[in-house]
Coordinates of C-alpha atoms in Angstrom, one line a residue:
M255 CA 23.9 48.2 84.2
K256 CA 23.5 50.5 87.3
R257 CA 22.3 47.5 89.3
I258 CA 25.4 45.6 88.5
E259 CA 27.7 48.5 89.4
K260 CA 25.9 48.9 92.8
I261 CA 26.4 45.3 93.6
S262 CA 30.0 45.3 92.5
F263 CA 31.1 48.3 94.7
D264 CA 29.0 47.6 97.8
G265 CA 31.2 47.8 100.9
E266 CA 29.8 44.6 102.4
A267 CA 30.7 42.7 99.4
E268 CA 34.1 44.1 99.4
K269 CA 34.5 43.3 103.1
L270 CA 33.3 39.9 102.7
Q271 CA 35.5 39.3 99.7
N272 CA 38.5 40.6 101.8
E273 CA 37.8 38.3 104.7
V274 CA 37.6 35.4 102.5
S275 CA 40.6 36.1 100.3
G276 CA 42.9 37.7 102.9
C277 CA 44.4 40.0 100.3
S278 CA 45.7 43.6 100.5
P279 CA 43.3 46.5 99.8
A280 CA 44.6 47.2 96.3
V281 CA 44.3 43.6 95.5
I282 CA 40.9 43.5 97.0
V283 CA 39.7 46.3 94.8
S284 CA 41.0 44.5 91.7
S285 CA 39.5 41.3 92.7
G286 CA 36.1 42.9 93.4
S287 CA 36.0 44.4 90.0
L288 CA 36.9 41.1 88.4
F289 CA 34.2 39.4 90.4
A290 CA 31.7 41.9 89.4
L291 CA 32.7 41.5 85.8
Q292 CA 32.2 37.8 86.0
I293 CA 28.7 38.2 87.4
Y294 CA 27.9 40.7 84.7
M295 CA 29.1 38.3 81.9
K296 CA 27.0 35.5 83.4
R297 CA 23.9 37.7 83.6
L298 CA 24.5 38.9 80.0
S299 CA 24.9 35.3 78.7
S300 CA 21.6 34.4 80.4
L301 CA 19.9 37.3 78.8
L302 CA 21.3 36.4 75.3
I303 CA 20.1 32.8 75.7
F304 CA 16.7 34.0 76.8
A305 CA 16.5 36.3 73.9
L306 CA 17.5 33.6 71.4
A307 CA 14.9 31.3 72.8
I308 CA 12.3 33.9 72.5
G309 CA 13.4 34.6 68.9
L310 CA 13.2 30.9 67.9
S311 CA 9.8 30.6 69.4
V312 CA 8.5 33.6 67.5
G313 CA 10.2 32.3 64.3
S314 CA 8.4 29.0 64.6
V315 CA 5.1 30.8 65.1
F316 CA 5.7 32.9 62.0
A317 CA 6.8 29.8 60.0
L318 CA 3.7 27.9 61.2
V319 CA 1.5 30.8 60.2
A320 CA 3.2 31.0 56.8
V321 CA 2.7 27.2 56.2
E322 CA -0.9 27.4 57.2
T323 CA -1.4 30.4 54.9
V324 CA 0.1 28.5 51.9
A325 CA -1.9 25.5 52.7
A326 CA -5.0 27.6 52.9
D327 CA -4.2 29.2 49.5
T328 CA -3.4 25.8 47.8
P329 CA -6.6 24.2 46.5
T330 CA -7.5 20.6 46.7
P331 CA -7.5 18.5 43.4
A332 CA -11.3 18.7 43.3
A333 CA -11.2 22.5 43.9
A334 CA -8.5 22.9 41.3
K335 CA -10.5 21.0 38.7
K336 CA -13.6 23.1 39.5
K337 CA -11.5 26.3 39.2
K338 CA -10.1 25.1 35.8
R339 CA -13.7 24.3 34.6
K340 CA -14.8 27.8 35.6
K341 CA -11.9 29.4 33.7
A342 CA -12.8 27.3 30.6
V343 CA -16.4 28.4 30.8
V344 CA -15.3 32.1 31.1
K345 CA -12.9 31.7 28.2
K346 CA -15.5 30.0 26.0
A347 CA -17.9 32.8 26.7
A348 CA -15.3 35.4 25.8
V349 CA -14.6 33.6 22.4
A350 CA -18.3 33.3 21.7
A351 CA -18.7 37.0 22.2
I352 CA -16.3 37.8 19.4
A353 CA -17.0 34.7 17.2
P354 CA -19.3 36.5 14.7
A355 CA -16.6 38.8 13.7
T356 CA -13.9 36.2 13.2
T357 CA -15.7 32.9 12.2
P358 CA -15.9 33.7 8.4
K359 CA -12.2 34.4 8.2
V360 CA -11.3 31.2 10.1
V361 CA -13.6 29.1 7.9
A362 CA -12.0 30.6 4.8
V363 CA -8.5 29.8 6.0
K364 CA -9.5 26.2 6.8
A365 CA -11.0 25.9 3.3
D366 CA -7.8 27.1 1.7
V367 CA -5.8 24.7 3.8
A368 CA -8.1 21.8 2.8
A369 CA -7.9 22.8 -0.9
T370 CA -4.1 22.9 -0.7
T371 CA -4.0 19.4 0.9
R372 CA -6.3 18.0 -1.7
S373 CA -4.1 19.4 -4.5
K374 CA -1.0 17.8 -3.1
R375 CA -2.6 14.4 -2.5
K376 CA -1.7 11.9 -5.2
V377 CA -4.8 10.9 -7.2
W378 CA -5.0 7.3 -8.4
T379 CA -6.0 6.7 -12.0
Q380 CA -6.3 3.5 -14.0
T381 CA -3.5 3.5 -16.6
W382 CA -4.9 0.7 -18.8
D383 CA -7.9 0.4 -21.0
E384 CA -9.2 -3.0 -19.8
P385 CA -10.1 -4.0 -16.2
T386 CA -8.0 -6.7 -14.6
Y387 CA -10.9 -8.4 -12.9
K388 CA -14.3 -9.2 -14.4
D389 CA -17.0 -11.9 -14.5
S390 CA -15.5 -13.5 -17.6
A391 CA -18.0 -16.4 -17.7
A392 CA -21.1 -14.2 -17.9
G393 CA -23.2 -14.7 -21.1
D394 CA -21.5 -17.9 -22.3
K395 CA -23.6 -20.6 -23.9
T396 CA -22.5 -23.9 -22.4
E397 CA -25.0 -26.5 -23.6
G398 CA -22.4 -28.4 -25.8
E399 CA -19.5 -28.2 -23.3
D400 CA -18.0 -30.9 -21.1
P401 CA -19.4 -30.0 -17.6
A402 CA -16.4 -31.2 -15.6
I403 CA -14.0 -29.2 -17.8
R404 CA -16.2 -26.2 -17.8
K405 CA -16.3 -26.2 -14.0
A406 CA -12.5 -26.5 -13.7
A407 CA -11.9 -23.7 -16.2
V408 CA -14.3 -21.3 -14.6
E409 CA -12.9 -22.0 -11.1
A410 CA -9.3 -21.7 -12.3
L411 CA -9.9 -18.4 -14.1
G412 CA -11.6 -17.0 -11.0
P413 CA -12.0 -13.2 -11.0
Y414 CA -9.5 -12.5 -13.8
N415 CA -10.6 -10.7 -17.0
G416 CA -9.6 -13.3 -19.7
S417 CA -10.5 -16.4 -21.6
I418 CA -9.7 -20.1 -21.3
V419 CA -10.1 -22.5 -24.3
V420 CA -9.8 -26.2 -23.7
V421 CA -9.6 -28.5 -26.7
D422 CA -9.2 -32.2 -27.5
P423 CA -6.1 -32.1 -29.7
N424 CA -6.9 -35.4 -31.3
T425 CA -10.3 -34.3 -32.7
G426 CA -10.4 -30.5 -32.6
R427 CA -13.5 -30.5 -30.4
V428 CA -13.7 -27.5 -28.1
L429 CA -14.5 -29.0 -24.7
S430 CA -15.0 -25.6 -23.0
M431 CA -14.6 -21.9 -23.9
V432 CA -14.8 -19.4 -21.0
N433 CA -15.5 -15.9 -22.2
Q434 CA -16.6 -16.7 -25.7
Q435 CA -16.8 -13.1 -26.7
L436 CA -13.1 -12.6 -26.1
A437 CA -12.1 -16.0 -27.4
L438 CA -13.8 -15.5 -30.7
G439 CA -13.2 -11.7 -31.2
G440 CA -10.7 -9.9 -33.4
G441 CA -7.7 -11.2 -31.4
F442 CA -4.8 -9.8 -29.5
Q443 CA -1.1 -9.4 -30.0
P444 CA 0.4 -12.9 -29.4
C445 CA 3.4 -11.6 -27.6
S446 CA 6.1 -14.4 -27.2
T447 CA 3.7 -17.2 -28.1
I448 CA 4.6 -16.4 -31.7
K449 CA 8.0 -18.1 -30.9
V450 CA 6.5 -21.5 -31.3
S451 CA 5.8 -21.0 -35.0
V452 CA 9.1 -19.1 -35.5
A453 CA 11.0 -22.0 -33.9
L454 CA 9.3 -24.5 -36.2
A455 CA 10.0 -22.3 -39.3
A456 CA 13.7 -21.9 -38.4
L457 CA 14.1 -25.7 -37.8
R458 CA 12.4 -26.4 -41.1
E459 CA 14.7 -24.0 -42.9
G460 CA 17.8 -25.5 -41.2
L461 CA 18.8 -22.2 -39.4
V462 CA 19.1 -23.8 -36.0
D463 CA 19.0 -27.1 -34.2
R464 CA 18.1 -28.1 -30.7
V465 CA 21.6 -28.9 -29.4
N466 CA 24.0 -26.4 -30.8
P467 CA 24.0 -22.9 -29.6
A468 CA 23.1 -20.2 -32.2
H469 CA 25.6 -17.4 -32.7
F470 CA 24.2 -14.1 -34.1
Y471 CA 25.8 -10.7 -34.0
S472 CA 27.5 -10.8 -30.6
K473 CA 29.5 -13.1 -28.4
R474 CA 26.3 -14.2 -26.7
S475 CA 24.8 -17.6 -27.6
A476 CA 21.9 -19.8 -26.6
D477 CA 20.5 -23.1 -27.6
L478 CA 16.9 -23.5 -28.7
T479 CA 15.8 -25.3 -25.5
D480 CA 16.8 -22.4 -23.3
A481 CA 15.6 -19.8 -25.8
I482 CA 12.1 -21.3 -25.6
A483 CA 12.2 -22.0 -21.9
F484 CA 13.3 -18.5 -20.9
S485 CA 11.6 -16.7 -23.9
N486 CA 14.8 -15.2 -25.2
N487 CA 13.8 -12.1 -27.3
Y488 CA 17.3 -11.5 -28.7
Y489 CA 17.4 -15.1 -30.0
F490 CA 14.1 -15.1 -31.7
G491 CA 14.4 -11.5 -33.0
N492 CA 17.6 -12.5 -34.8
L493 CA 15.9 -15.7 -36.1
G494 CA 13.3 -13.4 -37.7
V495 CA 16.0 -11.3 -39.3
K496 CA 17.7 -14.4 -40.7
L497 CA 14.4 -15.9 -41.9
G498 CA 13.2 -12.7 -43.5
Y499 CA 9.6 -11.6 -43.9
E500 CA 8.6 -13.8 -46.9
R501 CA 9.5 -17.1 -45.1
V502 CA 7.9 -16.0 -41.8
N503 CA 4.8 -14.9 -43.6
Y504 CA 4.6 -18.3 -45.4
Y505 CA 4.9 -20.4 -42.3
A506 CA 2.6 -18.1 -40.3
H507 CA -0.3 -18.6 -42.8
L508 CA 0.5 -22.3 -42.9
F509 CA 0.0 -22.6 -39.2
G510 CA -3.3 -20.7 -39.4
Y511 CA -2.5 -17.0 -38.7
G512 CA -4.8 -14.5 -40.4
E513 CA -7.7 -16.9 -40.9
K514 CA -10.6 -18.5 -38.9
A515 CA -9.7 -21.5 -36.8
G516 CA -13.2 -22.7 -36.2
L517 CA -15.7 -24.5 -38.4
N518 CA -19.1 -22.7 -38.4
I519 CA -18.7 -21.2 -35.0
D520 CA -21.1 -18.3 -34.5
G521 CA -19.4 -15.0 -33.8
E522 CA -15.9 -16.0 -34.7
H523 CA -13.5 -13.4 -36.3
P524 CA -10.3 -14.3 -38.0
G525 CA -6.9 -13.2 -36.7
Y526 CA -4.6 -10.9 -38.6
F527 CA -1.1 -11.1 -40.0
P528 CA 0.6 -7.9 -41.4
P529 CA 1.3 -7.7 -45.1
A530 CA 4.8 -6.2 -44.4
P531 CA 7.3 -6.1 -41.6
P532 CA 6.0 -3.9 -38.8
K533 CA 7.2 -0.2 -38.7
N534 CA 8.0 -0.6 -35.1
G535 CA 11.1 -2.8 -34.9
G536 CA 10.7 -4.7 -38.2
M537 CA 11.3 -8.4 -38.2
N538 CA 13.0 -8.4 -34.8
M539 CA 9.8 -7.3 -33.1
L540 CA 7.6 -9.4 -35.4
T541 CA 9.2 -12.7 -34.4
S542 CA 9.9 -11.9 -30.7
F543 CA 6.8 -10.0 -29.6
G544 CA 4.3 -10.7 -32.5
E545 CA 4.2 -7.0 -33.4
E546 CA 1.1 -6.1 -35.5
I547 CA -0.2 -9.7 -35.4
S548 CA -3.6 -10.5 -34.0
Q549 CA -4.2 -13.9 -32.6
T550 CA -7.4 -15.3 -31.0
P551 CA -7.3 -17.8 -28.2
L552 CA -9.1 -20.2 -30.4
E553 CA -6.5 -19.7 -33.1
F554 CA -3.7 -20.4 -30.7
A555 CA -5.5 -23.5 -29.4
A556 CA -5.6 -24.9 -33.0
I557 CA -1.8 -24.4 -33.4
M558 CA -1.0 -26.0 -30.0
S559 CA -3.3 -28.9 -30.9
A560 CA -1.2 -29.5 -34.0
V561 CA 2.0 -29.5 -32.0
A562 CA 0.4 -31.9 -29.4
N563 CA -0.9 -34.4 -31.9
G564 CA 2.1 -34.5 -34.2
G565 CA 1.2 -32.1 -37.0
T566 CA -2.5 -32.3 -37.9
L567 CA -4.3 -28.9 -37.9
Y568 CA -7.9 -29.6 -37.2
W569 CA -10.8 -27.3 -37.7
M570 CA -11.9 -26.3 -34.2
Q571 CA -15.5 -27.4 -33.7
Y572 CA -17.7 -26.1 -30.9
P573 CA -20.9 -28.3 -30.4
K574 CA -24.0 -26.3 -29.6
D575 CA -25.7 -29.0 -27.6
Q576 CA -25.3 -32.6 -26.5
D577 CA -26.9 -34.0 -29.7
E578 CA -24.0 -32.5 -31.7
V579 CA -21.6 -33.9 -29.1
K580 CA -23.0 -37.4 -29.7
N581 CA -22.7 -37.1 -33.5
F582 CA -19.3 -35.2 -33.4
Q583 CA -16.8 -36.0 -36.2
P584 CA -13.4 -34.3 -36.6
E585 CA -12.5 -32.3 -39.6
V586 CA -8.9 -31.9 -40.8
K587 CA -7.9 -28.5 -42.0
R588 CA -4.5 -29.5 -43.3
H589 CA -1.5 -31.6 -42.4
L590 CA 1.7 -29.8 -41.3
D591 CA 5.0 -31.4 -42.1
I592 CA 6.4 -30.8 -38.6
K593 CA 6.3 -34.2 -37.0
N594 CA 10.0 -34.7 -37.0
L595 CA 10.5 -31.1 -35.8
I596 CA 8.2 -31.2 -32.7
G597 CA 10.7 -33.3 -30.8
D598 CA 13.2 -30.4 -31.0
I599 CA 10.9 -27.8 -29.4
K600 CA 9.3 -30.0 -26.8
P601 CA 12.3 -29.9 -24.4
G602 CA 12.1 -26.1 -24.4
M603 CA 8.4 -26.1 -23.8
K604 CA 8.8 -28.6 -21.0
G605 CA 11.7 -26.5 -19.6
A606 CA 9.4 -23.4 -19.6
V607 CA 7.2 -25.2 -17.0
D608 CA 10.0 -27.0 -15.1
F609 CA 12.5 -24.1 -14.7
G610 CA 11.5 -21.2 -17.1
T611 CA 8.8 -18.6 -17.5
A612 CA 5.8 -21.0 -16.8
R613 CA 6.9 -22.5 -13.5
R614 CA 3.5 -21.7 -11.9
A615 CA 2.0 -24.4 -14.1
R616 CA 4.3 -27.1 -12.7
Q617 CA 2.7 -30.2 -11.1
D618 CA 2.7 -34.0 -11.0
E619 CA 1.2 -34.1 -14.5
E620 CA 3.8 -33.4 -17.2
I621 CA 2.9 -30.1 -18.8
L622 CA 4.5 -28.5 -21.9
G623 CA 3.8 -24.9 -22.8
K624 CA 4.8 -21.4 -23.9
T625 CA 4.1 -18.1 -22.2
G626 CA 3.7 -14.6 -23.7
T627 CA 3.7 -11.2 -22.0
C628 CA 3.5 -7.8 -23.6
S629 CA 1.4 -4.6 -23.8
E630 CA -1.0 -3.7 -26.6
G631 CA -1.7 0.0 -26.4
R632 CA -2.6 0.6 -22.8
T633 CA -3.6 -3.0 -22.1
H634 CA -1.4 -5.7 -20.6
L635 CA -1.6 -9.2 -22.1
G636 CA -0.7 -12.5 -20.6
W637 CA -0.7 -15.7 -22.7
F638 CA -0.1 -19.4 -22.0
G639 CA -0.6 -22.2 -24.5
S640 CA -0.1 -25.8 -23.2
F641 CA -0.8 -29.5 -23.4
N642 CA -0.2 -32.5 -21.1
E643 CA 1.8 -35.5 -21.9
G644 CA 1.1 -39.0 -20.7
S645 CA -0.7 -42.2 -21.5
G646 CA -4.2 -40.9 -20.5
R647 CA -6.5 -38.3 -22.0
K648 CA -4.8 -35.3 -23.5
V649 CA -6.1 -31.8 -23.6
V650 CA -4.8 -28.4 -24.9
V651 CA -5.4 -25.5 -22.5
V652 CA -4.9 -21.9 -23.7
V653 CA -5.2 -19.0 -21.3
M654 CA -5.3 -15.3 -22.3
L655 CA -5.5 -12.6 -19.6
T656 CA -6.0 -8.9 -20.3
G657 CA -6.0 -5.8 -18.0
G658 CA -3.4 -4.4 -15.7
A659 CA -0.1 -5.4 -14.2
P660 CA -1.2 -8.9 -13.0
S661 CA -2.1 -9.9 -16.6
I662 CA 1.2 -11.6 -17.6
G663 CA 2.3 -14.9 -19.0
A664 CA 3.4 -16.2 -15.6
T665 CA -0.1 -15.6 -14.1
A666 CA -1.7 -17.2 -17.2
S667 CA 0.5 -20.3 -16.7
G668 CA -0.7 -20.5 -13.1
V669 CA -4.3 -20.4 -14.2
A670 CA -3.7 -23.2 -16.7
G671 CA -1.9 -25.2 -14.0
D672 CA -5.0 -24.9 -11.8
V673 CA -7.1 -26.3 -14.7
Y674 CA -4.9 -29.4 -14.9
R675 CA -4.9 -29.8 -11.1
L676 CA -8.6 -29.6 -10.8
L677 CA -9.1 -32.1 -13.6
A678 CA -6.5 -34.5 -12.1
S679 CA -8.4 -34.3 -8.8
E680 CA -11.4 -35.7 -10.6
N681 CA -9.3 -38.5 -12.3
F682 CA -10.1 -36.9 -15.7
F683 CA -6.8 -38.0 -17.3
K684 CA -7.2 -41.6 -16.2
A685 CA -10.7 -42.0 -17.5
S686 CA -11.5 -43.2 -21.0
P687 CA -12.9 -40.6 -23.4
P688 CA -16.7 -40.8 -24.2
L689 CA -17.7 -42.9 -27.1
T690 CA -18.5 -40.9 -30.2
P691 CA -18.2 -41.6 -33.9
A692 CA -14.8 -39.9 -33.7
A693 CA -13.6 -42.6 -31.3
F694 CA -13.9 -45.3 -34.0
L695 CA -11.8 -43.3 -36.5
P696 CA -8.1 -44.0 -36.9
Q697 CA -5.9 -41.5 -35.2
I698 CA -4.3 -39.2 -37.9
R699 CA -0.6 -38.7 -37.4

């Protein structure tokens, strides 16, 4: 500041300024001061600009230093990974140092959690007494069977726990019997297969006919064909009530219930028919589900053979070897007066396969049959009795399945359908039956 003032009030400067400007002394003094102030402001501006430049330079240096410091403190990815590993090792060592004191408690807590999880987990248990799947053909004696039919029956039954009985309805010869122990045992509840006998009894007694719908105790009505095809429990339960126990009992024994179906077959047991209406449901349950009745697969095969051949109830015969096959002769048990009634139940049995409960048996070969599904105790039962129609060889195929949920009549009908298919693929139905003494006997109708 002193230097500026000295320059501003120097006489030479003033003199020079006066000479140039040509002004009066007062004006010269004012102009000199103004000139000095201008020089001062310029000098000050230069100093400010210089200071600002120095400040920016220093700031840049500090910023660069800060960046370099941060960069130096920030580790590379490899260094960060190494540092993280080092921390993990240190942490693990620290945990290991205190583990002896805490491990038992942690293990105990984990055990409690596991026990709680196990207690909440749903445990599967079998709810039926008999297995659904089994080697049903094990232990059978097959020396007197038809090999082609045996092969088809075993293949069709597959892994199911059950029995298949195939019979020649015109002679009573048992062509194959898969699971002989089950087929010849004490029997099982017939379920809806009892409806075949009930329908024949009701037709014989004139309570129903095939065409006209039957009216019972409600506005609902059904004809016999649909009642058989769809296994109408209401229909057949009411038929039982109208028939009454005495008449149902008479026809049941006439058709072979409660007695052996076979002639000198080792190990066979008779079925059972109750001496009074069942306590559970009375006549309604007796004639719709076969309550308290025991029916063997062989017994049902004999009944279906009588329907297939027009009314002859043959003794079922099971040859022990091929010599007995060659010398086989049929034996009639009794004649049933049902020939003119069979035509009334056939449409319903055909309808069961075509559009009813036995659709799984449907195929090119015309099949007629009746299904049965129910539970006996804690065991599911599935029945299907059938025969084929046509100009070729005729057989009766009875399937009985036992076990869990898959053991139903629909499944049994599918198994029987496979028997027919397999036989048809071998042209069984087009071939002539083998010549035996029975072939030269007149057909009994």
